[in-house]
Amino acid sequence: MNKIVIKGSVPLEGIINIDGAKNSIVALIPASILSKSIVRIYNYPKISDVYVLIDILQELSVSTKITNEYIEINSSNIKNTPLTTTKMGSLRASYYFMGALLGLFKNTTLRLPGGCYLGPRPIDLHLKGFETLNCRYDINNELIYLQADKLIGKEIHFPFPSVGATINTMLAAVLAEGETTIYNAAKEPEIVDVANFLTQMGAKISGAGTSIIKIIGVKELHGTDYVVIPDRIEAGTYLILGALLGNPLEIHRVNYLHLYAILTTLNKCGVKTYINDDKIIVYNSNKLLPTDIVTDVYPGFPTDLQQIITTLLTQSHGISTVTETIYSDRFQNCQELIKMGANIVINDNKVIIKGRTPLKGSEVVAKDLRGGASLAIAGLIAEGTTIINEAQHILRGYSNIIEKLQNVKANIHMST
Ligand code: EPU
């Protein structure tokens, strides 16, 4: 299995360029099949989830070309093959093939999604969306069967603004008959990105980025060239790193409007950041202050940065708390941080962090993507050598992370 080896406590300086958003591209790739002409996606992140989704496209007889700059997807010979291989279960975002294949063929069979364990991750809201559009479903032996005679636009009221269910409903609705309205839609920038992508392909969508999204079904979609938005979680991760070790670090190719929650949190912790258009300069702070964080849907503090900010708070002088409201079990990194010397107490959905405690290099395990990133940052600030086992989790979501960190003088490498 993959390991990352880090010799820590080295100040970092230079530029880190942010790539396209993981949680956007993982929806754009399945969404591409809704057009039978060529779609090109630029600024894609070089992450393993992308390569798995491209492999899945091949099972559908969709041809793809990958260059360093773009992914080209040509679905002119697409076949509605049941997607039952274990690849489907190796990541969460394979669930976007449900909405896309249902939208295109009105029926599909797929293996249920997998992804990081963060507590139970049901897909009932996705199914509620499909059912409202006139689809029947059945789940048996890890397989889901979706079937509609025709998809008919309706009003859908979600009890919670789920990112995945909002996107999946959009995917199923763009080619449906009539008008679909999603109430209590998720408002994350990735929702807007997917809506913009579909709109460029000829879909009629309004309201993305607000809690009411309207979709008027069209007969077909055409090809397009599209540039993915910057990854706000990747940017937030490196901003947190800069707050700890930046001498300074410059984070380039960001959209700072998407980073409000993390920038204000860093500011509360006494971190200095300077924004200039799509660049942010961040200096390490000599005396980090404690704070209290509660995760929330966008524009609140993102759950995907919760584990990473926890590493920073181990270096704040005083008591901090982090309350997780989106997932029931997203603290698996804390045991590993404790091994490295952190003082963290877990209480249901809240952790209490007493700082500052120096961290020492240790052998730890990445149990999930963002938890793994939190350990990489811990390793970079720790004295001595840290070995992160199961590092493949980190590569699922951070584009060229080793090269990017080496470029800013980190002592980090992969090992087997
Ligand atoms: N939920 C349900 N039923 C559903 C769908 C969601 O109960 O049908 C619950 C989930 O179990 C969870 C909460 O609602 O407790 C939030 O789920 P949501 O659907 O909003 O998230 P998701 O689509 O499963 C995406 C990202 C996650 C990110 C969340 C929240 C992808 C592939 N994943 O997940 O990203 O945490 O939105 O922003 O886009 C990550 O990047 O590390 C990651 C986990």
Short mmCIF file of C-alpha atoms and ligand atoms in Angstrom, two decimals:
data_model
loop_
_atom_site.label_atom_id
_atom_site.label_comp_id
_atom_site.label_asym_id
_atom_site.label_seq_id
_atom_site.Cartn_x
_atom_site.Cartn_y
_atom_site.Cartn_z
CA MET A 1 0.00 0.00 0.00
CA ASN A 2 1.07 3.62 -0.51
CA LYS A 3 2.89 5.50 2.21
CA ILE A 4 3.82 9.14 2.48
CA VAL A 5 7.03 9.90 4.36
CA ILE A 6 7.55 13.41 5.74
CA LYS A 7 10.43 15.03 7.62
CA GLY A 8 8.68 17.87 9.39
CA SER A 9 9.29 21.30 10.85
CA VAL A 10 10.63 22.81 7.62
CA PRO A 11 9.36 26.35 6.82
CA LEU A 12 7.59 26.42 3.45
CA GLU A 13 7.83 29.11 0.82
CA GLY A 14 6.78 29.55 -2.76
CA ILE A 15 3.68 29.13 -4.90
CA ILE A 16 1.05 26.40 -4.87
CA ASN A 17 -1.32 26.40 -7.86
CA ILE A 18 -4.80 25.15 -7.14
CA ASP A 19 -6.40 22.70 -9.60
CA GLY A 20 -10.03 22.19 -10.55
CA ALA A 21 -12.53 21.20 -7.87
CA LYS A 22 -12.73 17.51 -7.07
CA ASN A 23 -16.37 17.65 -6.08
CA SER A 24 -17.19 19.36 -9.34
CA ILE A 25 -15.21 17.21 -11.80
CA VAL A 26 -16.58 14.02 -10.25
CA ALA A 27 -20.04 15.20 -11.32
CA LEU A 28 -18.98 16.74 -14.65
CA ILE A 29 -17.52 13.47 -15.95
CA PRO A 30 -20.77 11.47 -15.51
CA ALA A 31 -22.77 14.56 -16.66
CA SER A 32 -20.80 14.59 -19.95
CA ILE A 33 -22.63 11.50 -21.21
CA LEU A 34 -25.85 13.52 -21.42
CA SER A 35 -24.43 14.95 -24.67
CA LYS A 36 -23.71 12.61 -27.56
CA SER A 37 -21.17 15.07 -28.98
CA ILE A 38 -17.67 15.88 -27.75
CA VAL A 39 -17.18 17.48 -24.34
CA ARG A 40 -13.78 18.83 -23.25
CA ILE A 41 -13.09 19.61 -19.61
CA TYR A 42 -10.12 21.83 -18.77
CA ASN A 43 -8.38 22.45 -15.42
CA TYR A 44 -9.23 18.99 -14.17
CA PRO A 45 -7.47 17.76 -11.01
CA LYS A 46 -5.04 14.84 -11.42
CA ILE A 47 -6.66 12.67 -8.75
CA SER A 48 -7.41 8.97 -8.65
CA ASP A 49 -11.21 9.51 -8.45
CA VAL A 50 -11.04 11.11 -11.91
CA TYR A 51 -9.18 8.14 -13.40
CA VAL A 52 -11.67 5.67 -11.91
CA LEU A 53 -14.61 7.60 -13.39
CA ILE A 54 -12.90 7.57 -16.78
CA ASP A 55 -12.48 3.79 -16.51
CA ILE A 56 -16.20 3.54 -15.76
CA LEU A 57 -16.96 5.59 -18.92
CA GLN A 58 -15.10 2.96 -20.92
CA GLU A 59 -17.49 0.29 -19.60
CA LEU A 60 -20.26 2.35 -21.26
CA SER A 61 -18.33 2.37 -24.58
CA VAL A 62 -17.68 6.08 -24.18
CA SER A 63 -14.32 7.07 -25.67
CA THR A 64 -12.01 9.39 -23.79
CA LYS A 65 -8.73 11.16 -24.36
CA ILE A 66 -6.70 12.62 -21.53
CA THR A 67 -4.00 15.23 -22.02
CA ASN A 68 -2.26 17.27 -19.35
CA GLU A 69 -4.67 20.12 -20.14
CA TYR A 70 -8.04 18.51 -20.70
CA ILE A 71 -10.22 15.41 -20.67
CA GLU A 72 -12.15 14.78 -23.88
CA ILE A 73 -15.29 12.68 -23.64
CA ASN A 74 -17.10 11.38 -26.71
CA SER A 75 -20.36 9.57 -25.96
CA SER A 76 -21.57 9.14 -29.54
CA ASN A 77 -21.43 5.32 -29.21
CA ILE A 78 -22.61 5.06 -25.60
CA LYS A 79 -24.27 1.79 -24.55
CA ASN A 80 -26.47 1.39 -21.50
CA THR A 81 -24.28 -1.32 -19.95
CA PRO A 82 -25.10 -2.24 -16.32
CA LEU A 83 -22.36 -0.72 -14.14
CA THR A 84 -21.82 -3.52 -11.68
CA THR A 85 -18.05 -3.72 -11.21
CA THR A 86 -16.30 -3.02 -7.92
CA LYS A 87 -14.95 0.25 -9.38
CA MET A 88 -18.40 1.73 -8.78
CA GLY A 89 -18.10 0.90 -5.10
CA SER A 90 -14.62 2.39 -4.80
CA LEU A 91 -15.78 6.01 -4.69
CA ARG A 92 -18.79 8.07 -3.69
CA ALA A 93 -19.25 10.05 -6.87
CA SER A 94 -20.08 6.98 -8.99
CA TYR A 95 -23.63 7.77 -7.82
CA TYR A 96 -23.76 10.55 -10.44
CA PHE A 97 -24.05 7.84 -13.10
CA MET A 98 -27.51 7.14 -11.62
CA GLY A 99 -28.88 10.58 -12.60
CA ALA A 100 -26.97 10.79 -15.88
CA LEU A 101 -27.90 7.29 -17.16
CA LEU A 102 -31.47 7.62 -15.95
CA GLY A 103 -31.73 11.01 -17.72
CA LEU A 104 -30.31 9.58 -20.95
CA PHE A 105 -31.82 6.07 -21.13
CA LYS A 106 -34.69 6.23 -18.58
CA ASN A 107 -33.44 3.01 -17.02
CA THR A 108 -30.17 1.78 -15.59
CA THR A 109 -28.59 -0.79 -13.28
CA LEU A 110 -25.63 0.16 -11.10
CA ARG A 111 -23.61 -0.92 -8.10
CA LEU A 112 -24.16 1.26 -5.02
CA PRO A 113 -21.47 3.88 -4.33
CA GLY A 114 -18.64 3.60 -1.80
CA GLY A 115 -16.25 6.35 -0.71
CA CYS A 116 -14.76 7.44 2.61
CA TYR A 117 -16.41 6.12 5.77
CA LEU A 118 -17.75 9.18 7.58
CA GLY A 119 -20.69 7.47 9.29
CA PRO A 120 -23.75 6.14 7.40
CA ARG A 121 -24.17 7.84 4.00
CA PRO A 122 -27.64 6.97 2.71
CA ILE A 123 -28.87 7.92 -0.79
CA ASP A 124 -32.56 8.22 0.13
CA LEU A 125 -32.71 11.86 -1.01
CA HIS A 126 -31.27 10.99 -4.43
CA LEU A 127 -33.97 8.33 -4.76
CA LYS A 128 -36.63 10.76 -3.58
CA GLY A 129 -35.56 13.10 -6.41
CA PHE A 130 -35.74 10.33 -9.02
CA GLU A 131 -39.05 9.00 -7.70
CA THR A 132 -40.62 12.45 -7.90
CA LEU A 133 -39.60 12.56 -11.56
CA ASN A 134 -41.64 9.38 -12.16
CA CYS A 135 -38.90 6.77 -11.70
CA ARG A 136 -39.27 3.44 -9.87
CA TYR A 137 -36.35 1.81 -8.13
CA ASP A 138 -35.36 -1.41 -6.48
CA ILE A 139 -32.23 -2.23 -4.46
CA ASN A 140 -30.98 -5.79 -4.22
CA ASN A 141 -27.56 -7.25 -3.41
CA GLU A 142 -25.67 -3.93 -3.62
CA LEU A 143 -27.27 -3.22 -7.02
CA ILE A 144 -29.79 -0.50 -7.73
CA TYR A 145 -32.29 -0.73 -10.58
CA LEU A 146 -33.82 2.53 -11.84
CA GLN A 147 -36.67 2.51 -14.35
CA ALA A 148 -38.99 5.18 -15.78
CA ASP A 149 -41.34 5.00 -18.79
CA LYS A 150 -40.64 8.68 -19.13
CA LEU A 151 -39.23 11.27 -16.74
CA ILE A 152 -41.67 14.05 -15.93
CA GLY A 153 -40.64 17.32 -14.27
CA LYS A 154 -42.24 18.07 -10.87
CA GLU A 155 -41.62 19.95 -7.61
CA ILE A 156 -39.14 18.29 -5.24
CA HIS A 157 -38.82 19.39 -1.63
CA PHE A 158 -35.64 18.16 0.05
CA PRO A 159 -35.63 17.99 3.87
CA PHE A 160 -31.86 18.69 3.79
CA PRO A 161 -29.82 20.53 1.11
CA SER A 162 -27.83 17.50 -0.04
CA VAL A 163 -25.05 18.21 -2.54
CA GLY A 164 -25.26 14.80 -4.20
CA ALA A 165 -29.07 14.64 -4.35
CA THR A 166 -29.31 18.16 -5.80
CA ILE A 167 -26.80 17.37 -8.56
CA ASN A 168 -28.30 13.95 -9.30
CA THR A 169 -31.79 15.45 -9.59
CA MET A 170 -30.47 18.10 -11.99
CA LEU A 171 -28.82 15.37 -14.09
CA ALA A 172 -32.05 13.38 -14.30
CA ALA A 173 -34.20 16.47 -14.94
CA VAL A 174 -32.37 18.24 -17.78
CA LEU A 175 -33.77 15.87 -20.42
CA ALA A 176 -37.10 15.21 -18.62
CA GLU A 177 -40.44 16.41 -19.93
CA GLY A 178 -41.59 19.72 -18.46
CA GLU A 179 -40.38 21.77 -15.51
CA THR A 180 -38.63 20.54 -12.37
CA THR A 181 -38.24 22.74 -9.30
CA ILE A 182 -35.87 21.69 -6.51
CA TYR A 183 -36.69 23.32 -3.17
CA ASN A 184 -34.07 23.41 -0.41
CA ALA A 185 -31.38 22.74 -3.00
CA ALA A 186 -27.73 22.70 -1.91
CA LYS A 187 -25.92 25.98 -2.68
CA GLU A 188 -22.29 24.86 -2.85
CA PRO A 189 -20.15 26.40 -5.65
CA GLU A 190 -19.86 22.91 -7.17
CA ILE A 191 -23.66 22.91 -7.73
CA VAL A 192 -23.32 26.16 -9.65
CA ASP A 193 -20.42 24.70 -11.63
CA VAL A 194 -22.42 21.64 -12.67
CA ALA A 195 -25.40 23.86 -13.59
CA ASN A 196 -23.13 26.14 -15.67
CA PHE A 197 -21.65 23.11 -17.43
CA LEU A 198 -25.08 21.69 -18.27
CA THR A 199 -26.27 25.15 -19.37
CA GLN A 200 -23.29 25.43 -21.72
CA MET A 201 -24.42 22.08 -23.14
CA GLY A 202 -27.87 23.52 -23.84
CA ALA A 203 -29.76 22.73 -20.62
CA LYS A 204 -32.21 25.27 -19.20
CA ILE A 205 -31.39 25.77 -15.51
CA SER A 206 -31.92 28.81 -13.32
CA GLY A 207 -31.38 29.51 -9.63
CA ALA A 208 -28.26 27.37 -9.03
CA GLY A 209 -26.46 28.78 -5.99
CA THR A 210 -29.81 29.62 -4.33
CA SER A 211 -32.10 27.20 -2.53
CA ILE A 212 -34.58 27.00 -5.43
CA ILE A 213 -33.36 25.56 -8.72
CA LYS A 214 -35.63 25.40 -11.79
CA ILE A 215 -34.93 23.12 -14.72
CA ILE A 216 -36.91 23.15 -17.93
CA GLY A 217 -36.36 19.88 -19.79
CA VAL A 218 -34.89 20.02 -23.30
CA LYS A 219 -34.80 17.35 -26.02
CA GLU A 220 -31.01 16.97 -26.22
CA LEU A 221 -27.70 18.46 -25.12
CA HIS A 222 -24.72 19.32 -27.28
CA GLY A 223 -20.95 19.29 -26.73
CA THR A 224 -18.92 22.01 -25.05
CA ASP A 225 -15.51 23.10 -23.77
CA TYR A 226 -15.58 23.82 -20.05
CA VAL A 227 -13.13 25.02 -17.38
CA VAL A 228 -13.68 23.60 -13.88
CA ILE A 229 -13.77 26.04 -10.92
CA PRO A 230 -10.82 26.01 -8.50
CA ASP A 231 -10.98 23.51 -5.65
CA ARG A 232 -11.92 25.50 -2.54
CA ILE A 233 -11.07 22.58 -0.25
CA GLU A 234 -7.62 22.12 -1.78
CA ALA A 235 -7.09 25.90 -1.46
CA GLY A 236 -8.32 25.85 2.15
CA THR A 237 -5.99 22.96 2.97
CA TYR A 238 -2.93 24.87 1.72
CA LEU A 239 -4.08 28.08 3.42
CA ILE A 240 -4.13 26.17 6.71
CA LEU A 241 -0.67 24.81 5.94
CA GLY A 242 0.54 28.35 5.19
CA ALA A 243 -0.85 29.57 8.52
CA LEU A 244 1.39 26.99 10.21
CA LEU A 245 4.54 27.02 8.09
CA GLY A 246 4.20 29.74 5.41
CA ASN A 247 7.36 31.76 5.00
CA PRO A 248 5.18 32.85 3.20
CA LEU A 249 3.12 30.50 1.00
CA GLU A 250 1.33 31.89 -2.03
CA ILE A 251 -1.82 30.06 -3.04
CA HIS A 252 -2.61 30.85 -6.67
CA ARG A 253 -5.56 30.23 -9.02
CA VAL A 254 -8.20 30.44 -6.30
CA ASN A 255 -11.65 31.99 -6.20
CA TYR A 256 -11.47 33.83 -2.86
CA LEU A 257 -15.26 34.35 -2.86
CA HIS A 258 -15.59 30.60 -2.23
CA LEU A 259 -13.13 30.81 0.68
CA TYR A 260 -14.95 33.23 2.97
CA ALA A 261 -15.50 30.74 5.82
CA ILE A 262 -11.90 29.53 5.98
CA LEU A 263 -10.40 33.00 5.52
CA THR A 264 -12.50 34.49 8.35
CA THR A 265 -11.66 31.52 10.59
CA LEU A 266 -7.93 31.91 9.95
CA ASN A 267 -8.29 35.61 10.61
CA LYS A 268 -9.93 34.85 14.00
CA CYS A 269 -6.95 32.60 14.78
CA GLY A 270 -4.60 35.54 14.20
CA VAL A 271 -3.39 34.50 10.74
CA LYS A 272 -2.49 37.18 8.19
CA THR A 273 -3.64 36.63 4.62
CA TYR A 274 -3.39 39.01 1.67
CA ILE A 275 -5.74 38.61 -1.26
CA ASN A 276 -4.85 39.85 -4.72
CA ASP A 277 -7.30 38.76 -7.39
CA ASP A 278 -6.87 34.97 -7.70
CA LYS A 279 -3.85 34.79 -5.36
CA ILE A 280 -3.65 34.64 -1.58
CA ILE A 281 -0.43 35.10 0.39
CA VAL A 282 -0.42 33.51 3.84
CA TYR A 283 2.18 33.93 6.59
CA ASN A 284 2.68 31.57 9.51
CA SER A 285 1.48 33.04 12.76
CA ASN A 286 3.81 33.07 15.79
CA LYS A 287 0.92 32.83 18.18
CA LEU A 288 -2.16 31.08 16.86
CA LEU A 289 -5.35 31.82 18.80
CA PRO A 290 -7.99 29.21 19.69
CA THR A 291 -11.49 29.30 18.19
CA ASP A 292 -14.79 27.42 18.06
CA ILE A 293 -15.92 25.96 14.75
CA VAL A 294 -19.25 24.47 13.74
CA THR A 295 -19.44 22.88 10.29
CA ASP A 296 -22.37 23.84 8.10
CA VAL A 297 -23.57 23.71 4.52
CA TYR A 298 -22.19 26.42 2.19
CA PRO A 299 -21.46 29.24 2.88
CA GLY A 300 -20.78 27.93 6.41
CA PHE A 301 -17.54 26.29 7.52
CA PRO A 302 -17.10 23.26 5.21
CA THR A 303 -17.08 19.82 6.77
CA ASP A 304 -14.33 18.93 4.27
CA LEU A 305 -11.92 21.29 6.10
CA GLN A 306 -12.98 20.27 9.59
CA GLN A 307 -10.34 17.58 10.08
CA ILE A 308 -7.64 19.81 8.61
CA ILE A 309 -8.39 22.84 10.79
CA THR A 310 -8.25 20.47 13.79
CA THR A 311 -4.54 19.98 13.08
CA LEU A 312 -4.05 23.76 13.11
CA LEU A 313 -5.98 24.12 16.37
CA THR A 314 -3.56 21.72 18.10
CA GLN A 315 -1.06 24.58 17.63
CA SER A 316 -3.36 27.34 18.96
CA HIS A 317 -2.68 28.61 22.47
CA GLY A 318 -5.81 27.72 24.47
CA ILE A 319 -8.95 25.61 24.15
CA SER A 320 -10.72 25.24 20.80
CA THR A 321 -13.77 23.21 19.82
CA VAL A 322 -14.87 21.74 16.51
CA THR A 323 -18.48 20.61 16.12
CA GLU A 324 -19.35 18.42 13.12
CA THR A 325 -22.98 18.75 11.99
CA ILE A 326 -22.90 17.10 8.54
CA TYR A 327 -21.45 13.62 9.21
CA SER A 328 -21.79 11.44 12.30
CA ASP A 329 -18.27 9.93 12.28
CA ARG A 330 -15.69 12.29 10.83
CA PHE A 331 -13.14 12.31 13.65
CA GLN A 332 -11.12 9.23 12.75
CA ASN A 333 -8.02 11.38 12.27
CA CYS A 334 -8.10 12.50 15.92
CA GLN A 335 -6.75 9.21 17.33
CA GLU A 336 -3.77 9.55 14.99
CA LEU A 337 -3.22 13.21 15.95
CA ILE A 338 -3.30 12.13 19.60
CA LYS A 339 -0.55 9.58 18.81
CA MET A 340 1.50 12.51 17.47
CA GLY A 341 1.09 14.41 20.74
CA ALA A 342 -2.17 16.36 20.33
CA ASN A 343 -4.49 16.84 23.30
CA ILE A 344 -7.94 16.12 21.85
CA VAL A 345 -11.07 14.82 23.57
CA ILE A 346 -13.93 13.52 21.42
CA ASN A 347 -17.44 14.04 22.73
CA ASP A 348 -20.13 12.80 20.32
CA ASN A 349 -20.05 15.24 17.42
CA LYS A 350 -17.68 17.68 19.09
CA VAL A 351 -13.93 17.66 19.73
CA ILE A 352 -12.18 19.73 22.36
CA ILE A 353 -8.60 20.59 21.53
CA LYS A 354 -6.17 21.89 24.15
CA GLY A 355 -3.21 23.68 22.64
CA ARG A 356 -0.52 24.30 22.01
CA THR A 357 1.07 20.82 22.05
CA PRO A 358 4.17 20.15 19.98
CA LEU A 359 3.65 17.26 17.55
CA LYS A 360 6.22 14.51 17.10
CA GLY A 361 6.83 12.47 13.96
CA SER A 362 5.01 9.10 14.19
CA GLU A 363 3.67 6.23 12.09
CA VAL A 364 -0.03 6.90 11.45
CA VAL A 365 -2.86 5.68 9.22
CA ALA A 366 -4.95 7.79 6.83
CA LYS A 367 -8.45 6.39 7.30
CA ASP A 368 -10.14 8.78 4.85
CA LEU A 369 -9.27 11.55 2.39
CA ARG A 370 -9.49 14.70 4.49
CA GLY A 371 -8.33 12.91 7.63
CA GLY A 372 -5.28 11.86 5.62
CA ALA A 373 -4.67 15.48 4.61
CA SER A 374 -4.92 16.52 8.26
CA LEU A 375 -2.17 14.00 9.07
CA ALA A 376 0.02 15.22 6.20
CA ILE A 377 -0.18 18.73 7.65
CA ALA A 378 0.53 17.36 11.11
CA GLY A 379 3.58 15.55 9.69
CA LEU A 380 4.80 18.75 8.04
CA ILE A 381 4.75 20.63 11.36
CA ALA A 382 5.97 17.76 13.55
CA GLU A 383 9.55 17.30 14.73
CA GLY A 384 11.08 14.20 13.11
CA THR A 385 9.74 11.72 10.58
CA THR A 386 6.08 10.86 10.01
CA ILE A 387 4.97 7.87 7.96
CA ILE A 388 1.37 7.98 6.74
CA ASN A 389 0.07 4.53 5.80
CA GLU A 390 -2.91 4.05 3.43
CA ALA A 391 -1.96 7.29 1.70
CA GLN A 392 -3.98 6.30 -1.38
CA HIS A 393 -6.94 7.98 0.37
CA ILE A 394 -5.14 11.33 0.08
CA LEU A 395 -4.41 10.82 -3.62
CA ARG A 396 -8.15 10.43 -4.26
CA GLY A 397 -8.63 14.15 -3.71
CA TYR A 398 -5.37 16.14 -3.83
CA SER A 399 -3.94 16.76 -7.28
CA ASN A 400 -0.14 16.25 -7.45
CA ILE A 401 0.12 16.81 -3.70
CA ILE A 402 3.67 15.47 -3.34
CA GLU A 403 5.08 17.59 -6.20
CA LYS A 404 3.20 20.69 -5.04
CA LEU A 405 4.61 20.35 -1.52
CA GLN A 406 8.13 19.53 -2.72
CA ASN A 407 8.00 22.70 -4.86
CA VAL A 408 7.54 24.80 -1.70
CA LYS A 409 10.49 23.04 -0.05
CA ALA A 410 8.68 20.37 1.97
CA ASN A 411 10.64 17.21 2.71
CA ILE A 412 8.01 14.71 1.58
CA HIS A 413 7.93 11.66 -0.68
CA MET A 414 5.86 8.60 -1.54
CA SER A 415 7.11 5.14 -0.62
CA THR A 416 5.75 1.60 -0.92
N1 EPU B 1 -27.60 12.48 3.24
C1 EPU B 1 -28.69 11.67 3.50
N2 EPU B 1 -29.37 11.17 2.44
C2 EPU B 1 -29.00 11.42 1.15
C3 EPU B 1 -27.88 12.24 0.90
C4 EPU B 1 -27.20 12.76 1.97
O1 EPU B 1 -29.04 11.42 4.65
O2 EPU B 1 -29.67 10.90 0.23
C5 EPU B 1 -26.82 13.00 4.37
C6 EPU B 1 -25.40 12.43 4.35
O3 EPU B 1 -25.34 11.16 4.95
C7 EPU B 1 -24.62 13.47 5.09
C8 EPU B 1 -25.32 14.76 4.67
O4 EPU B 1 -26.62 14.39 4.23
O5 EPU B 1 -24.76 13.27 6.47
C9 EPU B 1 -24.60 15.54 3.61
O6 EPU B 1 -24.57 14.81 2.42
P1 EPU B 1 -24.48 15.47 0.98
O7 EPU B 1 -25.41 14.71 0.09
O8 EPU B 1 -24.62 16.95 1.05
O9 EPU B 1 -22.99 15.14 0.59
P2 EPU B 1 -22.47 14.15 -0.49
O10 EPU B 1 -23.06 14.46 -1.82
O11 EPU B 1 -22.51 12.73 -0.03
C10 EPU B 1 -20.53 15.81 -1.14
C11 EPU B 1 -19.06 15.68 -1.26
C12 EPU B 1 -18.43 15.50 0.11
C13 EPU B 1 -18.81 16.69 0.98
C14 EPU B 1 -20.35 16.87 1.02
C15 EPU B 1 -20.77 18.11 1.79
C16 EPU B 1 -18.83 14.58 -3.40
C17 EPU B 1 -18.50 13.36 -4.15
N3 EPU B 1 -18.76 14.51 -2.08
O12 EPU B 1 -20.94 14.59 -0.53
O13 EPU B 1 -17.03 15.51 -0.10
O14 EPU B 1 -18.37 16.44 2.30
O15 EPU B 1 -20.84 16.95 -0.32
O16 EPU B 1 -20.20 19.25 1.24
O17 EPU B 1 -19.12 15.62 -3.97
C18 EPU B 1 -14.80 15.12 0.47
O18 EPU B 1 -14.51 15.79 -0.55
O19 EPU B 1 -13.95 14.74 1.31
C19 EPU B 1 -16.20 14.76 0.68
C20 EPU B 1 -16.60 13.86 1.57
#
